[in-house]
C-alpha positions as a printed Julia matrix, in Angstrom:
387×3 Matrix{Float64}:
 57.2   191.47  132.86
 55.9   187.46  133.46
 56.91  184.79  131.09
 54.58  181.93  130.59
 55.47  179.06  128.72
 52.05  176.71  127.53
 53.0   172.33  127.36
 49.45  171.63  124.93
 47.02  173.69  123.16
 45.73  176.1   126.27
 42.06  177.87  124.92
 42.84  181.1   123.9
 40.06  182.7   125.83
 41.97  182.36  129.39
 44.99  183.28  127.56
 43.19  186.43  126.95
 43.19  187.14  130.59
 46.64  187.92  130.81
 47.55  191.66  130.95
 50.55  193.26  129.22
 53.07  192.36  131.77
 53.0   188.63  130.48
 54.97  187.26  127.67
 54.14  183.99  126.04
 57.33  182.57  125.29
 58.51  179.04  123.92
 61.22  178.34  125.88
 60.35  177.49  128.73
 63.53  177.65  130.54
 63.15  181.29  130.38
 59.41  181.2   131.71
 57.71  181.84  135.22
 54.89  179.54  134.74
 53.68  176.45  132.22
 50.08  176.26  131.63
 49.52  172.06  130.88
 46.54  169.83  130.36
 48.08  166.89  129.47
 51.48  166.75  129.02
 53.71  164.64  131.13
 56.37  166.74  133.01
 57.95  163.51  135.63
 61.15  163.86  133.44
 61.34  167.11  132.92
 64.33  169.91  134.41
 62.72  172.75  135.62
 64.19  176.1   135.94
 65.1   178.04  139.16
 63.14  180.95  136.9
 59.89  178.19  137.17
 57.09  179.95  139.97
 54.17  178.05  139.44
 52.45  175.0   136.91
 49.02  175.77  136.28
 47.2   172.27  134.79
 44.41  173.41  132.94
 41.9   170.82  134.49
 41.67  168.36  137.34
 43.79  165.53  137.06
 47.23  166.42  138.18
 48.99  162.94  137.41
 51.55  163.2   134.96
 53.05  166.42  137.49
 55.78  165.63  139.74
 54.17  167.47  142.55
 56.76  166.08  145.94
 59.56  166.93  143.28
 57.27  170.91  142.3
 57.04  171.61  146.32
 60.68  170.47  146.5
 62.31  173.89  144.87
 58.93  176.01  145.85
 57.03  175.76  142.55
 53.39  175.86  143.49
 51.42  173.42  141.68
 47.54  174.4   140.69
 44.69  172.5   139.3
 41.2   174.45  138.19
 38.69  171.79  139.58
 35.29  172.27  138.96
 36.0   174.14  135.85
 34.94  170.94  134.38
 32.32  169.86  135.99
 29.14  170.01  133.93
 31.07  168.43  130.83
 32.27  165.63  133.04
 28.47  165.84  134.63
 27.07  165.73  131.47
 28.79  162.59  130.0
 28.31  160.59  132.97
 24.34  161.26  132.9
 24.59  159.81  129.09
 26.45  157.62  129.69
 23.73  155.65  132.48
 20.94  156.26  129.71
 22.62  154.68  127.23
 23.57  151.83  130.01
 20.41  151.37  130.73
 18.02  151.97  127.85
 20.36  149.75  125.58
 20.66  152.7   123.4
 24.46  151.35  121.43
 23.04  148.31  120.51
 20.02  149.72  119.6
 21.66  152.41  117.5
 24.7   149.45  115.77
 21.26  147.31  114.96
 19.95  149.87  112.83
 23.8   151.09  111.38
 23.92  146.77  110.24
 21.13  146.53  108.66
 20.47  150.66  106.98
 20.7   148.39  103.15
 17.46  146.35  104.2
 14.64  147.72  103.02
 12.49  146.47  105.11
 14.03  148.03  108.17
 11.13  149.8   109.59
  9.17  146.27  110.42
 12.12  144.48  111.11
 12.47  146.84  113.48
  9.11  147.0   115.07
  9.85  142.72  115.87
 14.08  143.75  116.67
 13.26  146.27  118.87
 11.97  144.53  122.3
 16.09  142.96  122.17
 16.98  146.78  122.86
 14.43  147.68  124.98
 15.83  148.45  128.34
 14.94  149.92  131.71
 13.99  154.07  132.89
 16.34  155.35  135.42
 13.75  156.93  137.42
 13.15  155.29  140.46
 16.22  153.67  140.49
 18.91  153.16  142.87
 22.26  155.93  141.81
 25.19  155.77  144.08
 27.82  158.52  143.71
 30.83  157.4   145.05
 32.94  160.61  146.26
 30.98  164.36  146.35
 33.42  166.66  144.75
 32.31  169.62  142.09
 31.13  166.55  139.94
 29.86  164.1   141.95
 27.59  166.94  143.5
 26.44  167.69  139.75
 25.72  164.43  139.01
 23.91  163.76  142.37
 21.8   166.52  142.43
 21.14  165.55  138.18
 19.95  162.39  139.9
 17.59  163.49  142.14
 15.5   166.03  139.22
 15.56  163.27  137.54
 13.27  160.87  140.5
 16.22  158.82  141.0
 16.93  157.48  144.37
 20.18  159.26  145.25
 23.08  158.32  148.26
 26.52  159.44  148.23
 29.75  158.88  149.76
 32.26  160.53  150.37
 34.42  160.5   154.26
 35.9   163.89  153.61
 33.27  165.64  151.74
 33.68  169.48  151.56
 31.46  172.4   153.35
 31.02  173.71  150.07
 29.48  170.48  148.24
 27.33  169.9   151.78
 25.9   172.73  151.07
 25.33  172.41  147.15
 23.92  168.84  147.73
 19.65  168.08  147.12
 18.32  167.1   150.75
 17.52  163.93  148.66
 19.84  162.84  147.86
 21.37  160.27  151.56
 24.54  160.97  152.7
 26.1   157.15  153.72
 29.19  156.87  155.68
 30.25  153.14  154.25
 30.78  152.67  150.9
 29.73  148.57  151.61
 26.1   150.35  151.46
 26.57  152.09  148.28
 27.73  148.13  146.69
 24.71  146.47  148.29
 22.26  148.84  147.01
 22.3   150.56  144.08
 21.64  149.62  140.95
 23.93  152.17  139.41
 27.51  153.48  140.39
 29.72  155.82  139.41
 32.83  156.95  141.12
 34.37  160.51  141.05
 37.44  160.09  143.15
 41.63  161.71  143.0
 43.53  158.45  141.68
 45.4   157.88  145.16
 47.21  154.69  146.36
 44.14  153.86  148.63
 41.96  153.92  145.6
 43.54  152.92  142.59
 41.43  149.7   142.16
 39.3   150.18  144.65
 35.88  148.6   142.49
 37.68  144.73  142.74
 36.45  141.49  142.42
 35.74  142.21  146.11
 33.16  145.34  145.63
 32.27  144.29  142.72
 30.85  140.19  144.81
 28.78  142.51  147.25
 26.9   144.32  144.17
 23.78  143.8   143.37
 23.45  141.46  140.2
 22.82  143.46  136.72
 24.34  146.45  138.74
 25.73  149.39  135.72
 29.13  151.05  136.65
 30.27  153.69  135.24
 34.2   155.39  135.13
 34.79  158.42  133.79
 37.18  159.57  137.12
 40.62  156.94  135.98
 40.54  153.94  134.12
 43.14  152.96  137.01
 40.35  153.25  139.68
 38.68  149.87  138.88
 39.93  147.03  138.13
 38.9   146.52  134.66
 39.46  142.42  135.41
 37.61  141.66  137.44
 34.46  143.3   135.86
 34.67  142.02  131.88
 35.25  139.08  134.45
 32.12  139.96  135.84
 30.5   141.19  132.38
 30.81  138.03  131.32
 29.02  135.84  133.81
 26.31  137.98  133.76
 27.0   139.94  137.22
 27.46  143.17  135.98
 25.59  144.83  133.08
 27.22  147.08  131.7
 30.46  149.26  132.13
 30.82  152.21  130.77
 33.92  153.98  131.12
 35.56  156.96  129.51
 39.07  155.47  129.08
 39.77  153.16  125.87
 41.95  150.65  126.4
 42.39  147.19  124.87
 40.53  145.73  127.73
 37.51  147.0   127.46
 37.43  148.42  123.91
 35.3   146.46  121.71
 33.9   144.16  124.7
 30.91  143.26  125.13
 28.88  144.81  127.73
 31.45  147.78  127.98
 30.09  151.12  126.77
 33.62  152.98  126.23
 34.04  156.54  124.84
 37.47  158.5   123.9
 38.55  160.17  126.92
 35.14  163.02  125.96
 34.45  163.78  129.91
 36.25  167.47  130.35
 36.68  167.47  126.17
 33.78  170.17  124.69
 34.73  173.79  124.14
 32.57  175.39  127.7
 35.22  172.93  129.5
 38.26  173.96  128.09
 37.52  177.37  128.04
 36.92  177.04  132.08
 39.7   175.53  132.3
 42.06  177.59  130.89
 40.29  181.0   132.14
 40.7   179.9   135.74
 43.98  178.16  135.52
 45.84  181.81  134.0
 43.78  183.49  136.91
 45.05  181.56  139.32
 48.41  182.07  138.19
 48.61  185.27  138.29
 47.24  185.67  141.31
 49.91  183.88  142.98
 52.66  185.89  139.83
 51.69  189.42  141.16
 50.5   189.05  144.33
 52.08  185.63  146.16
 48.96  184.25  147.49
 47.91  180.98  146.5
 44.78  179.25  145.22
 43.07  176.02  144.3
 47.39  174.08  144.44
 47.91  170.13  144.96
 51.65  170.75  146.37
 50.26  173.88  149.09
 48.35  175.08  151.05
 45.85  178.19  150.25
 46.96  181.12  151.34
 46.22  184.84  150.36
 46.94  187.79  151.49
 44.61  190.01  148.95
 46.46  192.71  146.26
 49.81  193.69  147.38
 49.33  197.36  148.58
 52.48  197.05  151.32
 55.64  198.09  149.9
 56.96  195.05  149.98
 55.75  191.27  150.58
 57.63  188.46  150.38
 57.45  185.07  150.23
 58.94  181.45  152.18
 58.27  177.91  151.43
 59.33  175.87  153.39
 58.77  172.52  155.84
 56.48  172.22  158.11
 58.16  172.21  161.67
 57.79  173.87  164.55
 59.99  177.37  164.85
 59.69  178.3   161.61
 57.84  181.64  161.65
 60.35  182.3   165.25
 63.35  181.88  163.05
 61.5   184.12  160.41
 60.38  187.16  162.64
 63.43  187.21  164.42
 65.24  188.0   160.91
 63.51  190.62  159.97
 63.17  192.59  163.34
 67.43  192.07  162.99
 66.83  193.86  160.0
 65.15  196.81  161.46
 61.79  196.31  159.58
 58.94  196.06  159.92
 55.9   192.81  159.72
 53.05  194.57  158.95
 51.3   191.51  158.16
 51.9   187.87  158.18
 50.2   184.67  157.61
 51.54  180.94  157.85
 49.68  177.7   155.59
 50.7   174.07  156.0
 49.57  170.64  153.51
 51.32  168.09  155.29
 54.98  168.13  155.0
 55.02  171.45  153.23
 54.2   175.7   154.84
 53.62  178.71  153.27
 54.52  181.91  154.72
 53.62  185.02  153.23
 54.54  188.34  154.89
 53.68  191.82  153.71
 56.88  194.88  155.23
 56.64  198.24  155.84
 59.22  198.9   154.14
 61.13  197.49  151.25
 61.77  193.5   150.42
 65.19  193.69  149.83
 68.09  190.4   147.93
 69.66  191.17  150.7
 66.65  189.8   153.64
 64.96  187.35  151.15
 69.05  185.48  150.97
 68.55  185.2   155.07
 65.61  183.96  155.26
 66.73  181.16  152.32
 69.75  180.72  154.5
 67.07  178.42  157.38
 67.16  175.32  157.68
 63.71  174.05  155.92
 63.52  177.23  153.52
 63.38  175.32  149.43
 62.39  178.96  148.58
 62.39  182.97  148.89
 60.18  184.73  147.05
 60.03  188.24  146.64
 56.81  189.1   145.17
 57.09  192.9   145.59
């Protein structure tokens, strides 16, 4: 029997995917698995019972990834599960900014009590005429699950689309429309595009990447869209650029004192992944990842350990080993198994940066004595008997 805890409300359609081998608990210290959305976990103490954390969403900046890796706690996220919801908000934001819709709606609301509103609107509407997106150049920084969907949707709107991502995956590349111009220098996006939208993860290398220098290279009247993370953009620099007439509109999903209510800013209350469909998709994916790991030791969509899978566990014994990514670890593991008189039926080892994961199927039972000897190897963080 496995126990799991939820630090935030998780869609029931996802929790329904747990079998009768699982029991929900309010005692986090007893749980083998944790499901989380936005709850802050950096100050949490993790019990030795905890094996995995599944984030029902893409961003994981609320989870101490390195500390979890050192304890052999696998952290999952759900890439692509909320991509359509964010894509739709990006397209909506682009339309709102291009067509001056927000200002127009505000004008109607302010004049709602006037008997002559219809007549006056005919005179005033030229202030809110805006521009169409068809034929405009859209620059997309980051071609992950969301960026690809935005790119393809924009092509269908008749836009000329430029995409920048030096690390674009094979799957993403296959999903991209042939009409999209894949550029190798982000400055091409800055210098060429009428509308720019950013879809990259928050890393030290991406923090504040849209700043004074980048904005200076952009076309006058550019529209900037940020539905990824507020700190990817130097918003003080954007405000100065709006006030100077350089940036036409800044569309953000992250309200804060810098942008909220400022002229030229369209700010939504963090709606990107908040649709019912997105929350359902994230919950279902998170539960599936958690179950496959707890039951079979397989790792998919982890942000702190490599992808590593050997299918449904049908062998008499299966062991998972979390360890440093250094030489001779596999040699040490196989020697210990051999000295115990046990044959290894199958073995796979994958690494990610400084850490690695080894999964072994044995022809006989995986005993605690074997696990203890493996754990004693220098550089091993955790040994888990899967079966």
